[in-house]
């Protein structure tokens, strides 16, 4: 009987599709909620500035391809930059930073890290020439050039 099969299909999709949409909406709400909770926790934390050293840098590249109706393909690339700092206690913390901050920092740089919870606020590098001058090392007098 052909009619009974079609009723079964409509009944199946009529019950499964609402559940599917509820699950998808739930995932979106949970993700947004986690982000808001982390934002709130960060705001409650004090802003700390500590001596630290950069121990590693890494990037994460996400590329998305889109096929358009006229057989054209477009792509979008997003790069996220991370820097891992080691503080005096030996603890390591990784922060997401912008591309400009990522480019200004190098592994081995030391300086003052400012952060609030998991939120990166800034990094002020110690100048290498100043450290060498304080340690009595010889360096060239660049002011005469």
Rosetta silent file (secondary structure, phi, psi, omega in degrees, C-alpha in Angstrom):
SEQUENCE: XXXXXXXXXXXXXXXXXXXXXXXXXXXXXXXXXXXXXXXXXXXXXXXXXXXXXXXXXXXXXXXXXXXXXXXXXXXXXXXXXXXXXXXXXXXXXXXXXXXXXXXXXXXXXXXXXXXXXXXXXXXXXXXXXXXXXXXXXXXXXXXXX
SCORE:     score description
SCORE:     0.000 S_00000001
   1 L     0.000  109.476 -176.062    0.000    0.000    0.000 S_00000001
   2 H   -65.897  -31.355 -177.046    1.752    3.106   -1.213 S_00000001
   3 H   -68.057  -34.495 -178.136   -0.237    5.566    0.908 S_00000001
   4 H   -68.191  -35.104  179.514    0.817    4.049    4.235 S_00000001
   5 H   -64.652  -43.042 -179.414    4.524    4.469    3.467 S_00000001
   6 H   -67.035  -36.258  176.161    4.164    8.179    2.762 S_00000001
   7 H   -63.475  -39.124  178.834    2.189    8.675    6.002 S_00000001
   8 H   -62.119  -43.097  179.017    4.999    6.945    7.913 S_00000001
   9 H   -62.897  -46.823  179.688    7.609    9.261    6.351 S_00000001
  10 H   -63.413  -38.720  179.107    5.631   12.403    7.170 S_00000001
  11 H   -65.578  -42.602  179.674    5.061   11.151   10.700 S_00000001
  12 H   -61.636  -51.273 -179.687    8.792   10.359   11.124 S_00000001
  13 H   -67.692  -30.659  178.122    9.960   13.772    9.884 S_00000001
  14 H   -66.639  -26.793  178.850    7.200   15.481   11.835 S_00000001
  15 H   -95.893  -36.122 -175.232    8.627   14.031   15.057 S_00000001
  16 H   -79.321  -42.095 -176.553   12.365   14.008   14.303 S_00000001
  17 H   -60.793  -43.674  176.721   12.794   17.459   12.757 S_00000001
  18 H   -61.717  -37.830  177.778   11.500   19.381   15.806 S_00000001
  19 H   -64.201  -42.627  178.508   13.855   17.368   18.032 S_00000001
  20 H   -58.703  -47.485 -179.967   16.731   18.130   15.643 S_00000001
  21 H   -64.756  -38.513  178.201   15.981   21.868   15.761 S_00000001
  22 H   -63.697  -41.092  178.619   15.687   21.837   19.574 S_00000001
  23 H   -64.400  -45.293  179.614   19.104   20.132   19.840 S_00000001
  24 H   -62.450  -45.946  178.553   20.722   22.651   17.467 S_00000001
  25 H   -62.296  -39.407  178.145   19.173   25.615   19.314 S_00000001
  26 H   -61.692  -42.266  178.815   20.321   24.062   22.627 S_00000001
  27 H   -63.242  -42.735  178.951   23.911   23.773   21.384 S_00000001
  28 H   -63.148  -44.135 -179.758   23.878   27.422   20.284 S_00000001
  29 H   -65.033  -42.177  178.275   22.467   28.573   23.644 S_00000001
  30 H   -63.067  -41.979  178.843   25.025   26.495   25.591 S_00000001
  31 H   -63.215  -44.760  178.107   27.914   27.908   23.547 S_00000001
  32 H   -64.659  -39.739  178.887   26.721   31.470   24.075 S_00000001
  33 H   -63.604  -42.216  177.390   26.188   30.775   27.765 S_00000001
  34 H   -61.846  -41.969  178.643   29.709   29.409   28.199 S_00000001
  35 H   -63.484  -41.887  178.629   31.137   32.497   26.520 S_00000001
  36 H   -66.739  -39.084  177.469   29.103   34.810   28.755 S_00000001
  37 H   -63.026  -43.382  179.077   30.141   32.891   31.888 S_00000001
  38 H   -64.493  -39.896  178.126   33.834   33.133   30.924 S_00000001
  39 H   -61.545  -44.178  179.131   33.426   36.844   30.218 S_00000001
  40 H   -65.154  -42.087  177.590   31.836   37.336   33.649 S_00000001
  41 H   -62.443  -42.417  178.598   34.560   35.321   35.408 S_00000001
  42 H   -61.846  -41.035 -179.421   37.264   37.361   33.686 S_00000001
  43 H   -64.752  -28.201  179.364   35.612   40.623   34.756 S_00000001
  44 H   -80.106  -17.547 -178.369   35.632   39.476   38.406 S_00000001
  45 L   -79.109  149.353  175.639   39.364   38.679   38.331 S_00000001
  46 L   -73.511  154.200  173.728   41.942   41.318   39.265 S_00000001
  47 E   -81.767  120.686 -176.992   44.181   42.745   36.559 S_00000001
  48 E  -112.659  144.074  173.346   47.642   41.288   37.256 S_00000001
  49 E  -125.818  120.388 -175.863   51.036   42.345   35.948 S_00000001
  50 E  -133.438  156.263  172.839   53.852   39.826   36.408 S_00000001
  51 E   -72.015  137.668 -178.203   57.360   39.233   35.114 S_00000001
  52 E  -154.049  172.514  178.644   57.298   36.598   32.392 S_00000001
  53 E  -137.122  141.111  177.597   59.093   35.131   29.412 S_00000001
  54 E   -80.456  122.227 -179.259   57.674   34.052   26.050 S_00000001
  55 E  -104.944  -22.111  175.496   58.255   30.331   25.633 S_00000001
  56 E  -163.235  159.463  176.338   56.301   29.675   22.428 S_00000001
  57 E  -134.067  145.342  176.162   54.136   31.162   19.707 S_00000001
  58 E  -151.945  161.431  176.078   51.660   29.401   17.453 S_00000001
  59 E  -126.073  154.997  174.552   48.933   30.126   14.943 S_00000001
  60 E  -128.317  121.249 -176.182   45.710   28.355   14.109 S_00000001
  61 E  -111.088  125.168  176.287   44.395   28.798   10.578 S_00000001
  62 E  -114.974  128.637 -179.864   40.779   28.043    9.693 S_00000001
  63 E  -122.016  132.363 -179.545   39.729   28.078    6.066 S_00000001
  64 E  -119.451  132.801  178.244   36.121   27.943    4.883 S_00000001
  65 E  -109.630  138.805  178.460   35.067   27.242    1.289 S_00000001
  66 E  -127.136  129.443  175.366   31.712   28.318   -0.116 S_00000001
  67 E   -96.675  126.094 -179.377   30.232   27.136   -3.397 S_00000001
  68 L   -99.533  160.783 -175.221   28.054   29.727   -5.038 S_00000001
  69 L   -58.415  -28.308 -177.248   25.223   29.030   -7.501 S_00000001
  70 L   -89.404   27.808  178.274   27.205   30.267  -10.526 S_00000001
  71 L    63.294   19.940  174.004   29.852   27.533  -10.015 S_00000001
  72 L   -95.410  146.238  177.591   32.247   29.983   -8.369 S_00000001
  73 E  -116.649  129.830  175.551   33.978   29.022   -5.184 S_00000001
  74 E  -113.910  152.893  177.963   34.915   31.577   -2.550 S_00000001
  75 E  -134.734  152.744  179.421   37.066   30.954    0.486 S_00000001
  76 E  -131.321  129.919  179.362   37.609   32.753    3.751 S_00000001
  77 E  -116.622  135.338  178.280   40.665   32.281    5.941 S_00000001
  78 E  -125.705  128.057  179.310   40.846   33.226    9.600 S_00000001
  79 E  -111.777  129.101  175.568   44.099   33.172   11.583 S_00000001
  80 E  -110.833  133.727 -176.264   44.149   33.068   15.388 S_00000001
  81 E  -107.958  137.487 -179.896   47.412   33.927   17.148 S_00000001
  82 E  -129.759  142.627  173.177   48.562   32.446   20.464 S_00000001
  83 E  -129.672  134.302  176.717   51.518   33.229   22.738 S_00000001
  84 E  -104.148  126.306 -179.924   52.557   31.076   25.717 S_00000001
  85 E  -109.624  145.740  172.843   54.133   32.895   28.650 S_00000001
  86 E  -115.593  126.041 -179.619   56.065   31.406   31.564 S_00000001
  87 E   -93.741  174.814 -174.862   55.912   33.319   34.855 S_00000001
  88 L   -58.019  -31.822 -179.140   58.459   33.300   37.692 S_00000001
  89 L   -73.260  -10.847 -178.087   56.692   30.418   39.488 S_00000001
  90 L    97.706   -7.729  177.928   57.196   28.220   36.403 S_00000001
  91 L   -69.990  146.946  178.021   53.503   28.208   35.464 S_00000001
  92 E  -116.127  140.853  179.309   52.685   28.617   31.778 S_00000001
  93 E  -134.538  133.653  177.592   49.714   30.486   30.357 S_00000001
  94 E  -107.463  133.514 -179.786   48.598   30.688   26.743 S_00000001
  95 E  -125.983  147.500  170.358   46.680   33.724   25.531 S_00000001
  96 E   -81.088  130.880 -179.359   44.999   34.638   22.286 S_00000001
  97 E  -128.340  166.995  177.004   46.565   37.848   20.941 S_00000001
  98 L   -82.491  167.544 -176.921   46.066   40.039   17.891 S_00000001
  99 H   -62.124  -35.015 -179.784   48.341   39.814   14.859 S_00000001
 100 H   -66.704  -46.213  178.897   50.214   43.006   15.670 S_00000001
 101 H   -63.612  -39.498  178.922   51.134   41.847   19.191 S_00000001
 102 H   -59.829  -43.152 -178.363   52.082   38.434   17.790 S_00000001
 103 H   -70.443  -27.427 -178.665   54.442   40.038   15.288 S_00000001
 104 H   -80.615  -17.613 -175.569   56.134   42.241   17.893 S_00000001
 105 L  -102.648  149.246  176.517   56.972   39.349   20.209 S_00000001
 106 L  -132.748  151.056  176.372   59.616   36.672   19.811 S_00000001
 107 L   -58.300  135.710 -179.151   60.288   33.462   21.691 S_00000001
 108 L    97.403  -16.148  177.315   62.709   34.178   24.520 S_00000001
 109 L   -62.927  142.180  174.602   61.546   37.778   25.049 S_00000001
 110 E  -120.899  156.582 -178.899   61.083   38.693   28.683 S_00000001
 111 E   171.993 -155.148 -176.737   59.023   41.484   30.144 S_00000001
 112 E  -109.824  117.074  179.018   55.869   42.370   32.040 S_00000001
 113 E   -95.026  130.543  175.667   52.698   40.439   31.204 S_00000001
 114 E  -116.147  127.591 -178.692   49.357   42.025   32.073 S_00000001
 115 E  -149.132  163.382  177.860   46.261   39.803   32.123 S_00000001
 116 E  -137.298  103.278 -175.322   42.837   39.448   33.704 S_00000001
 117 L    65.060 -119.112  177.152   41.699   35.857   34.161 S_00000001
 118 L  -100.557   10.559 -175.789   42.059   34.303   30.709 S_00000001
 119 E   -98.697  121.555  176.651   42.039   37.702   28.987 S_00000001
 120 E   -74.914  129.916  179.318   45.333   39.040   27.599 S_00000001
 121 E  -108.529  -31.934  179.770   45.802   42.746   28.349 S_00000001
 122 E   167.000  166.140  177.411   49.343   43.422   27.147 S_00000001
 123 E  -142.739  122.389  178.576   53.021   42.597   27.209 S_00000001
 124 E  -108.291  109.956 -176.815   55.783   45.145   27.715 S_00000001
 125 E   -71.791  145.836  168.951   59.109   43.743   26.580 S_00000001
 126 L   -77.349  134.678  179.328   62.340   44.441   28.419 S_00000001
 127 L   -74.253  130.968 -177.394   64.705   46.183   26.048 S_00000001
 128 H   -66.519  -38.147 -179.593   67.732   44.012   25.329 S_00000001
 129 H   -63.980  -37.659  179.542   70.129   46.955   25.040 S_00000001
 130 H   -65.697  -40.819  178.124   69.110   48.186   28.478 S_00000001
 131 H   -63.515  -42.887 -179.364   69.746   44.737   29.999 S_00000001
 132 H   -65.944  -38.022  179.350   73.175   44.536   28.347 S_00000001
 133 H   -66.816  -39.535  179.839   74.087   48.032   29.561 S_00000001
 134 H   -68.673  -32.759 -178.800   73.037   47.194   33.123 S_00000001
 135 L   -82.212   -1.664  178.238   75.053   43.974   33.100 S_00000001
 136 L    86.042    8.396  179.596   78.170   45.882   32.009 S_00000001
 137 L   -70.548  150.719  178.386   78.315   44.352   28.542 S_00000001
 138 L   -82.911  138.004  174.684   79.941   46.374   25.791 S_00000001
 139 L  -145.284  159.914 -175.126   77.701   47.707   23.064 S_00000001
 140 L   -75.119  143.818  178.206   78.109   50.160   20.270 S_00000001
 141 L   -84.719  100.013 -174.174   77.207   53.790   20.791 S_00000001
 142 H   -80.415  -11.399 -177.544   74.464   54.202   18.179 S_00000001
 143 H   -70.522  -19.017 -178.472   73.794   57.869   18.909 S_00000001
 144 H   -83.101   -4.116 -178.965   76.809   58.955   16.847 S_00000001
 145 L   -89.018    0.000    0.000   75.410   57.615   13.575 S_00000001
